[in-house]
Coordinates of C-alpha atoms in Angstrom, one line a residue:
V221 CA 0.0 -0.3 0.1
S222 CA 1.6 3.3 -0.9
P223 CA 2.3 5.7 2.0
S224 CA -0.1 8.2 1.0
F225 CA -2.9 5.9 1.3
S226 CA -2.1 4.3 4.4
L227 CA -1.6 8.1 5.9
W228 CA -5.3 8.7 5.5
A229 CA -6.3 5.1 6.3
M230 CA -4.7 6.0 9.6
K231 CA -6.6 9.0 10.0
G232 CA -9.7 7.0 9.9
G233 CA -10.3 7.9 6.6
V234 CA -12.2 5.8 3.6
M235 CA -11.8 6.1 -0.1
L236 CA -15.2 6.6 -1.5
E237 CA -16.0 4.5 -4.9
P238 CA -18.7 4.9 -7.3
F239 CA -21.9 3.5 -6.4
V240 CA -22.9 1.1 -9.5
H241 CA -26.7 0.4 -8.5
Q242 CA -27.9 4.2 -8.8
V243 CA -30.7 4.2 -11.3
G244 CA -32.1 7.8 -11.2
G245 CA -31.9 11.2 -9.4
H246 CA -29.3 13.6 -10.3
S247 CA -27.6 13.5 -7.0
C248 CA -24.0 12.2 -6.8
V249 CA -24.3 8.5 -4.9
L250 CA -21.3 7.0 -3.6
R251 CA -20.4 3.6 -2.0
F252 CA -19.2 3.9 1.5
G253 CA -18.7 0.3 2.3
E254 CA -20.6 -2.9 1.4
Q255 CA -23.6 -1.8 3.7
T256 CA -23.5 2.2 3.2
I257 CA -23.9 4.6 0.7
C258 CA -23.3 8.7 0.9
K259 CA -24.6 11.7 -0.6
P260 CA -24.1 15.0 -0.4
L261 CA -25.9 16.6 2.8
I262 CA -28.8 18.5 2.1
P263 CA -30.1 20.4 5.1
R264 CA -33.8 19.3 4.4
E265 CA -33.2 15.5 3.9
H266 CA -30.6 15.6 6.9
Q267 CA -33.6 17.1 8.8
F268 CA -36.1 14.5 7.6
Y269 CA -33.8 11.7 8.8
K270 CA -32.8 13.1 12.0
S271 CA -36.8 13.6 13.0
L272 CA -38.5 10.8 11.3
P273 CA -41.7 9.2 12.8
P274 CA -41.1 5.8 13.6
E275 CA -44.2 4.5 11.7
I276 CA -42.2 5.8 8.7
R277 CA -39.0 4.7 9.7
R278 CA -39.3 1.3 8.4
F279 CA -40.0 2.6 4.8
T280 CA -36.8 4.4 4.4
P281 CA -33.1 3.3 4.3
Q282 CA -31.6 3.4 7.7
Y283 CA -29.7 6.8 8.6
K284 CA -26.2 6.4 9.9
G285 CA -24.8 9.8 10.3
V286 CA -22.6 12.4 8.7
V287 CA -18.8 12.4 7.4
S288 CA -16.7 15.1 6.2
V289 CA -15.7 14.4 2.3
S290 CA -12.5 16.1 0.9
F291 CA -10.6 15.6 -2.4
E292 CA -6.9 14.3 -1.9
E293 CA -4.2 13.5 -4.7
D294 CA -2.4 10.2 -4.4
E295 CA 1.2 10.2 -5.0
E296 CA 0.4 9.9 -9.0
G297 CA -1.6 12.8 -8.8
N298 CA -5.2 11.0 -9.1
L299 CA -7.9 12.6 -7.2
C300 CA -9.7 10.4 -4.5
L301 CA -12.6 11.6 -2.7
I302 CA -11.8 10.3 0.9
A303 CA -14.5 10.4 3.9
Y304 CA -13.7 11.1 7.5
P305 CA -15.8 10.8 10.6
L306 CA -17.3 13.9 11.9
H307 CA -17.1 14.9 15.7
S308 CA -18.9 17.7 15.6
D309 CA -22.3 16.7 15.6
P310 CA -23.4 14.9 19.0
S311 CA -27.3 14.5 17.6
D312 CA -26.0 12.1 15.1
L313 CA -23.9 9.8 17.0
E314 CA -26.6 8.1 18.5
N315 CA -27.3 6.7 15.0
K316 CA -24.1 6.2 13.8
E317 CA -22.5 2.4 13.2
P318 CA -19.0 2.0 12.9
L319 CA -17.6 4.3 10.4
T320 CA -15.8 1.3 8.7
D321 CA -18.9 -0.7 8.0
G322 CA -17.4 -3.1 9.8
E323 CA -15.2 -3.8 6.8
P324 CA -11.5 -4.2 7.1
K325 CA -9.5 -1.4 6.6
N326 CA -7.4 -3.0 3.5
K327 CA -10.9 -3.6 1.5
F328 CA -10.8 0.1 0.6
L329 CA -7.1 0.3 0.0
K330 CA -7.2 -2.4 -2.5
W331 CA -9.1 0.2 -4.7
G332 CA -6.5 2.4 -5.0
K333 CA -4.5 -0.1 -7.0
K334 CA -6.8 -0.5 -9.7
K335 CA -6.9 1.6 -12.9
P336 CA -8.2 5.2 -12.1
S337 CA -11.9 5.2 -12.3
G338 CA -14.3 7.9 -12.4
L339 CA -12.9 9.1 -9.2
M340 CA -9.5 9.4 -9.8
E341 CA -8.2 11.4 -12.6
N342 CA -4.9 13.0 -13.5
D343 CA -4.4 15.9 -16.3
R344 CA -3.8 13.4 -19.0
A345 CA -6.8 11.6 -17.9
R346 CA -8.8 14.9 -17.9
Q347 CA -8.0 15.7 -21.4
S348 CA -9.2 12.2 -22.8
R349 CA -12.4 12.9 -20.5
K350 CA -13.0 16.2 -22.4
E351 CA -12.8 14.2 -25.9
E352 CA -14.7 11.3 -24.5
K353 CA -17.5 13.9 -23.5
S354 CA -18.7 14.5 -27.0
K355 CA -18.5 11.6 -27.8
S356 CA -20.2 10.2 -24.6
N357 CA -23.0 12.8 -24.8
R358 CA -24.3 11.4 -28.2
E359 CA -24.3 8.0 -26.6
D360 CA -25.8 9.6 -23.4
K361 CA -29.1 10.0 -25.6
A362 CA -29.6 6.2 -25.6
E363 CA -32.5 6.1 -22.7
V364 CA -32.6 2.2 -22.9
L365 CA -29.5 0.4 -23.1
Y366 CA -29.1 -3.6 -23.1
Y367 CA -26.1 -5.6 -22.5
S368 CA -25.7 -9.2 -23.0
L369 CA -24.0 -10.8 -20.1
E370 CA -22.9 -14.4 -20.2
K371 CA -24.8 -16.9 -18.3
G372 CA -23.7 -18.3 -15.3
N373 CA -21.3 -16.3 -13.4
V374 CA -23.3 -12.9 -13.5
V375 CA -22.1 -11.2 -10.5
P376 CA -18.1 -10.4 -11.5
Q377 CA -19.6 -8.8 -15.0
I378 CA -22.3 -6.5 -13.6
K379 CA -21.5 -3.4 -15.4
H380 CA -21.6 0.2 -14.3
N381 CA -24.9 1.5 -14.8
P382 CA -24.3 4.3 -17.1
W383 CA -27.0 6.5 -15.4
S384 CA -24.7 6.3 -12.0
L385 CA -21.4 7.1 -14.0
Q386 CA -22.9 10.0 -15.7
C387 CA -24.3 11.7 -12.1
H388 CA -21.0 10.9 -10.8
Q389 CA -18.9 12.4 -13.3
Q390 CA -20.9 15.7 -13.2
H391 CA -21.0 16.1 -9.5
L392 CA -17.3 15.2 -9.0
Q393 CA -16.7 17.9 -11.4
R394 CA -18.8 20.6 -9.8
M395 CA -17.3 19.5 -6.5
K396 CA -13.9 20.0 -7.9
E397 CA -14.5 23.0 -9.2
N398 CA -15.7 24.5 -5.7
S399 CA -12.7 22.8 -3.8
K400 CA -10.5 25.9 -5.0
H401 CA -12.7 27.5 -2.1
R402 CA -13.8 24.7 0.3
N403 CA -12.4 21.3 0.0
Q404 CA -14.7 19.9 3.1
H405 CA -18.3 18.5 1.7
K406 CA -20.6 17.2 4.1
F407 CA -22.3 13.7 3.1
I408 CA -24.9 11.8 5.1
L409 CA -24.3 8.1 5.4
L410 CA -27.2 5.9 4.3
E411 CA -27.8 2.0 4.4
N412 CA -27.0 0.4 0.9
L413 CA -30.5 -0.9 0.2
T414 CA -28.8 -3.3 -2.5
W415 CA -26.2 -5.1 -0.6
R416 CA -27.9 -8.0 -0.1
Y417 CA -28.9 -9.0 -3.4
R418 CA -26.2 -10.8 -5.7
V419 CA -27.6 -9.1 -9.1
P420 CA -29.8 -6.2 -7.8
C421 CA -32.9 -5.1 -10.0
V422 CA -34.0 -1.8 -9.1
L423 CA -37.0 0.6 -10.1
D424 CA -36.9 3.8 -9.2
L425 CA -40.6 5.6 -9.5
K426 CA -41.0 9.5 -8.9
M427 CA -44.1 9.6 -6.8
G428 CA -46.9 12.5 -6.5
T429 CA -49.0 14.6 -8.9
R430 CA -46.4 17.6 -7.8
Q431 CA -42.7 17.7 -7.9
H432 CA -41.6 21.0 -6.9
G433 CA -41.3 22.0 -3.3
D434 CA -42.7 25.0 -1.4
D435 CA -39.4 27.0 -2.1
A436 CA -39.2 26.4 -5.6
T437 CA -38.5 29.4 -7.7
E438 CA -41.2 30.5 -10.6
E439 CA -39.1 29.2 -13.2
K440 CA -38.2 25.6 -11.6
K441 CA -42.0 25.5 -10.7
A442 CA -43.0 26.0 -14.0
N443 CA -40.4 23.5 -15.2
Q444 CA -41.6 20.8 -12.9
I445 CA -45.3 21.3 -13.9
R446 CA -44.5 20.7 -17.5
K447 CA -42.5 17.4 -16.9
C448 CA -45.4 16.4 -14.7
Q449 CA -48.2 17.2 -17.3
Q450 CA -46.0 15.8 -20.3
S451 CA -45.6 12.5 -18.2
T452 CA -47.8 10.2 -16.5
S453 CA -47.1 11.9 -13.2
S454 CA -50.1 14.1 -13.8
S455 CA -52.5 11.3 -14.8
I456 CA -51.4 8.7 -12.2
G457 CA -49.4 10.3 -9.9
V458 CA -46.1 8.2 -10.6
R459 CA -43.7 8.3 -13.1
L460 CA -40.7 6.1 -14.1
C461 CA -37.5 7.5 -12.8
G462 CA -34.6 4.8 -13.8
M463 CA -34.8 1.4 -14.0
Q464 CA -32.3 -1.7 -14.2
V465 CA -33.2 -5.4 -14.4
Y466 CA -31.5 -8.4 -15.2
H467 CA -33.5 -11.0 -17.3
S468 CA -32.1 -14.7 -16.2
V469 CA -33.4 -16.1 -19.2
T470 CA -32.4 -14.3 -22.1
G471 CA -28.9 -13.0 -20.1
Q472 CA -29.5 -9.4 -20.7
L473 CA -29.1 -6.5 -18.6
M474 CA -31.3 -3.4 -19.2
F475 CA -31.2 -0.2 -18.4
M476 CA -33.7 2.5 -18.9
N477 CA -33.5 6.2 -17.7
K478 CA -35.4 9.0 -16.5
Y479 CA -35.7 10.7 -19.9
H480 CA -37.3 7.5 -21.5
G481 CA -39.4 7.1 -18.1
R482 CA -40.8 10.7 -18.7
K483 CA -42.1 9.9 -22.4
L484 CA -43.9 6.6 -21.2
S485 CA -47.7 6.6 -22.4
L486 CA -49.9 4.7 -19.5
P487 CA -49.6 1.7 -21.5
G488 CA -45.6 1.9 -21.7
F489 CA -45.6 2.6 -17.9
K490 CA -47.4 -0.6 -17.5
E491 CA -45.2 -2.4 -20.1
A492 CA -42.0 -1.1 -18.5
L493 CA -43.3 -2.6 -14.9
C494 CA -43.9 -6.0 -16.6
Q495 CA -40.3 -5.9 -17.9
F496 CA -39.1 -5.1 -14.4
F497 CA -41.1 -7.9 -12.8
S498 CA -39.9 -10.4 -15.6
D499 CA -37.0 -12.9 -15.9
G500 CA -37.2 -12.2 -19.7
Q501 CA -39.7 -14.8 -20.5
V502 CA -42.3 -14.7 -17.8
L503 CA -43.5 -12.5 -14.9
R504 CA -42.3 -13.4 -11.9
R505 CA -45.7 -13.5 -9.8
E506 CA -43.8 -14.2 -6.6
L507 CA -42.7 -10.9 -6.2
L508 CA -45.6 -9.0 -7.1
T509 CA -47.5 -10.3 -4.0
P510 CA -45.1 -9.0 -1.4
V511 CA -44.8 -5.7 -3.1
L512 CA -48.3 -5.2 -3.0
Q513 CA -48.2 -5.8 0.5
R514 CA -45.7 -3.4 1.3
L515 CA -47.3 -1.0 -0.8
K516 CA -51.0 -1.2 0.9
E517 CA -48.8 -1.1 4.4
M518 CA -47.1 2.2 3.0
R519 CA -50.7 3.6 1.8
A520 CA -51.9 3.2 5.1
V521 CA -49.0 4.9 7.1
L522 CA -49.0 7.8 4.6
E523 CA -52.6 8.3 5.1
S524 CA -52.2 8.8 8.6
C525 CA -49.0 10.9 8.3
E526 CA -50.7 14.5 9.0
S527 CA -49.2 17.6 7.1
Y528 CA -45.9 15.7 5.7
R529 CA -45.4 16.3 1.7
F530 CA -42.7 14.1 0.1
F531 CA -42.3 16.5 -3.1
S532 CA -39.9 15.1 -5.8
S533 CA -39.5 11.8 -3.3
S534 CA -39.1 8.2 -5.3
L535 CA -40.2 5.1 -4.2
L536 CA -37.5 2.2 -4.7
I537 CA -38.3 -1.4 -5.6
I538 CA -35.6 -4.1 -5.1
Y539 CA -35.1 -7.8 -5.9
D540 CA -32.3 -10.2 -6.8
G541 CA -32.4 -11.2 -10.5
A542 CA -30.0 -13.9 -9.8
P543 CA -31.4 -17.3 -10.6
A544 CA -32.2 -19.2 -7.8
P545 CA -29.5 -21.6 -7.0
A546 CA -30.5 -25.3 -7.5
P547 CA -32.1 -26.5 -4.3
T548 CA -30.8 -30.1 -4.4
R549 CA -26.8 -28.8 -4.5
P550 CA -25.1 -28.6 -1.0
R551 CA -23.4 -25.4 0.0
P552 CA -19.9 -25.7 -0.9
S553 CA -17.4 -26.3 2.3
R554 CA -15.8 -23.4 3.3
G555 CA -12.4 -24.4 1.3
G556 CA -14.6 -24.5 -1.8
E557 CA -14.1 -22.5 -4.9
E558 CA -17.1 -20.4 -4.9
E559 CA -16.2 -18.8 -1.5
D560 CA -15.6 -15.4 -2.9
E561 CA -19.0 -15.3 -4.9
D562 CA -21.3 -15.8 -1.7
D563 CA -19.0 -14.6 0.9
D564 CA -21.2 -12.1 2.1
E565 CA -24.7 -14.2 2.0
D566 CA -23.8 -16.0 5.1
E567 CA -24.0 -12.7 7.2
D568 CA -27.6 -12.3 6.7
D569 CA -28.7 -14.1 9.7
E570 CA -27.1 -11.4 12.2
E571 CA -27.4 -8.6 10.0
E572 CA -31.4 -8.6 10.0
G573 CA -31.0 -4.7 11.7
A574 CA -32.5 -3.0 8.7
Y575 CA -34.8 -5.4 7.9
G576 CA -36.0 -7.1 11.0
G577 CA -39.5 -7.2 11.5
H578 CA -40.7 -5.4 8.0
S579 CA -43.0 -8.0 6.6
Q580 CA -41.5 -8.2 3.3
G581 CA -41.3 -11.2 1.2
R582 CA -39.1 -13.5 2.5
D583 CA -37.7 -16.3 0.2
N584 CA -37.2 -20.0 1.7
S585 CA -33.6 -19.8 1.6
P586 CA -32.1 -20.4 5.1
S587 CA -30.7 -17.0 5.4
G588 CA -34.1 -15.6 4.9
S589 CA -32.9 -12.6 3.2
P590 CA -36.2 -10.7 1.7
L591 CA -37.4 -11.4 -2.0
V592 CA -38.5 -7.7 -2.7
D593 CA -37.8 -4.6 -0.9
V594 CA -39.7 -1.3 -1.4
R595 CA -38.3 2.1 0.2
M596 CA -39.2 5.7 0.0
I597 CA -35.8 7.8 -0.9
D598 CA -35.1 11.5 -1.6
F599 CA -36.2 14.2 0.8
A600 CA -34.4 16.9 -0.2
H601 CA -37.9 18.8 -0.7
T602 CA -40.0 17.1 2.1
T603 CA -42.0 19.5 4.3
C604 CA -44.2 18.9 7.4
R605 CA -45.9 21.4 10.2
D606 CA -42.8 20.4 12.5
Y607 CA -40.5 22.1 10.1
G608 CA -40.5 25.5 12.2
E609 CA -38.9 27.8 9.2
D610 CA -41.2 26.5 6.3
A611 CA -44.0 29.2 5.4
V612 CA -46.3 26.9 4.1
V613 CA -47.8 24.3 6.2
H614 CA -50.2 21.6 4.5
E615 CA -53.0 20.0 6.0
G616 CA -53.7 16.0 6.0
G617 CA -51.8 13.5 4.2
D618 CA -50.0 13.8 0.7
S619 CA -53.0 13.0 -1.4
G620 CA -50.7 13.4 -4.7
Y621 CA -48.2 10.5 -3.2
I622 CA -51.1 8.6 -1.9
F623 CA -53.0 8.7 -5.5
G624 CA -49.7 7.7 -6.9
L625 CA -49.2 4.6 -4.6
Q626 CA -53.2 3.5 -5.2
N627 CA -52.6 3.4 -8.8
L628 CA -49.5 1.7 -8.6
I629 CA -51.4 -0.9 -6.3
S630 CA -54.3 -1.1 -8.8
I631 CA -51.8 -2.1 -11.9
L632 CA -49.5 -4.2 -10.2
S633 CA -53.1 -6.1 -8.7
Q634 CA -53.9 -6.1 -12.7
L635 CA -50.8 -7.6 -13.7
E636 CA -50.8 -10.3 -10.9
E637 CA -54.4 -11.4 -11.7
H638 CA -53.5 -11.6 -15.6
S639 CA -50.5 -13.6 -14.7
N640 CA -52.7 -16.3 -13.6
D641 CA -54.6 -16.7 -16.6

């Protein structure tokens, strides 16, 4: 390990990597450790996580505190983002887990030896990035992408989701430009909802009939209203914001971005849901039942959440696209060839924390890990009566969000019924 790496490691620093399973949004989500991601701290979202009503908490990622993130160079002049513990905010401590996520330090250091990725670039790389950018601008227009993976050992081949890399590079660029004035950025730590799944299939749905916050400028407000009117947001209160799904039968990984999601008609939206819950050949009915149960529970909770408005918030639906292992095969012995592949699966039992007590669909595997997960994310424009400085106080539940949930429940119920035919 190079001297400069060990220096920040000794100070408790963790090198951040791109988080490959980000399918929507525009914020830069980074991987802090196997079970934790981080994203730039937005005071309103931070306030939401710190004052969460317990009944909503089971529908959100677990909040794990705040870190300070800075750009640092290694000895080759590559830029890295390093996260350090924040000692100044006592109110965060009770929620914190050990900063390194219980993972060995060398796990983070190993990454420094890989070829420079989106997070590390020297002058040569910057120049080629400029040239790449004009090329990638043309490629980014592709709103639906397919990759064919060889069947069999899928996990090592999972590609970087093109959307996550795009968000990542744009945000990094902005942070780097700002770092001339200020190189300390606060990030919040959140549970990585995908960590249990070997091949995470992720659907990001923008919920509600209105997306702009109460504090939006007139221009932003008009812009958001237009996007809602031109998409399924105004008609059904939900639109597709991003998707990645692995079809195990065809060996294809499919990505869909928010620009495509905005153009979808109602039939197109339903078709996208079919694609998401499919293995490439048939609809996976066993996923629909637990998703529906969870959505109904969420609807009941939100109907009782007085004065909350979740403007521009998303709903994530996640399941494992990896084909179920053949039931007859015994687990490989500890010295077995396949140890690396499934190494983290054994910890599922101890790690019930964030999932314990959630009546998610469980598969019948011994680890009992959830078959599906459904969570609310992105609270940068959330408001409620207890937010003292907010000028507008809303009455009752978030009817736009609840309307979207109701329509989603109806559409998925229809899918479930038709799949019986």
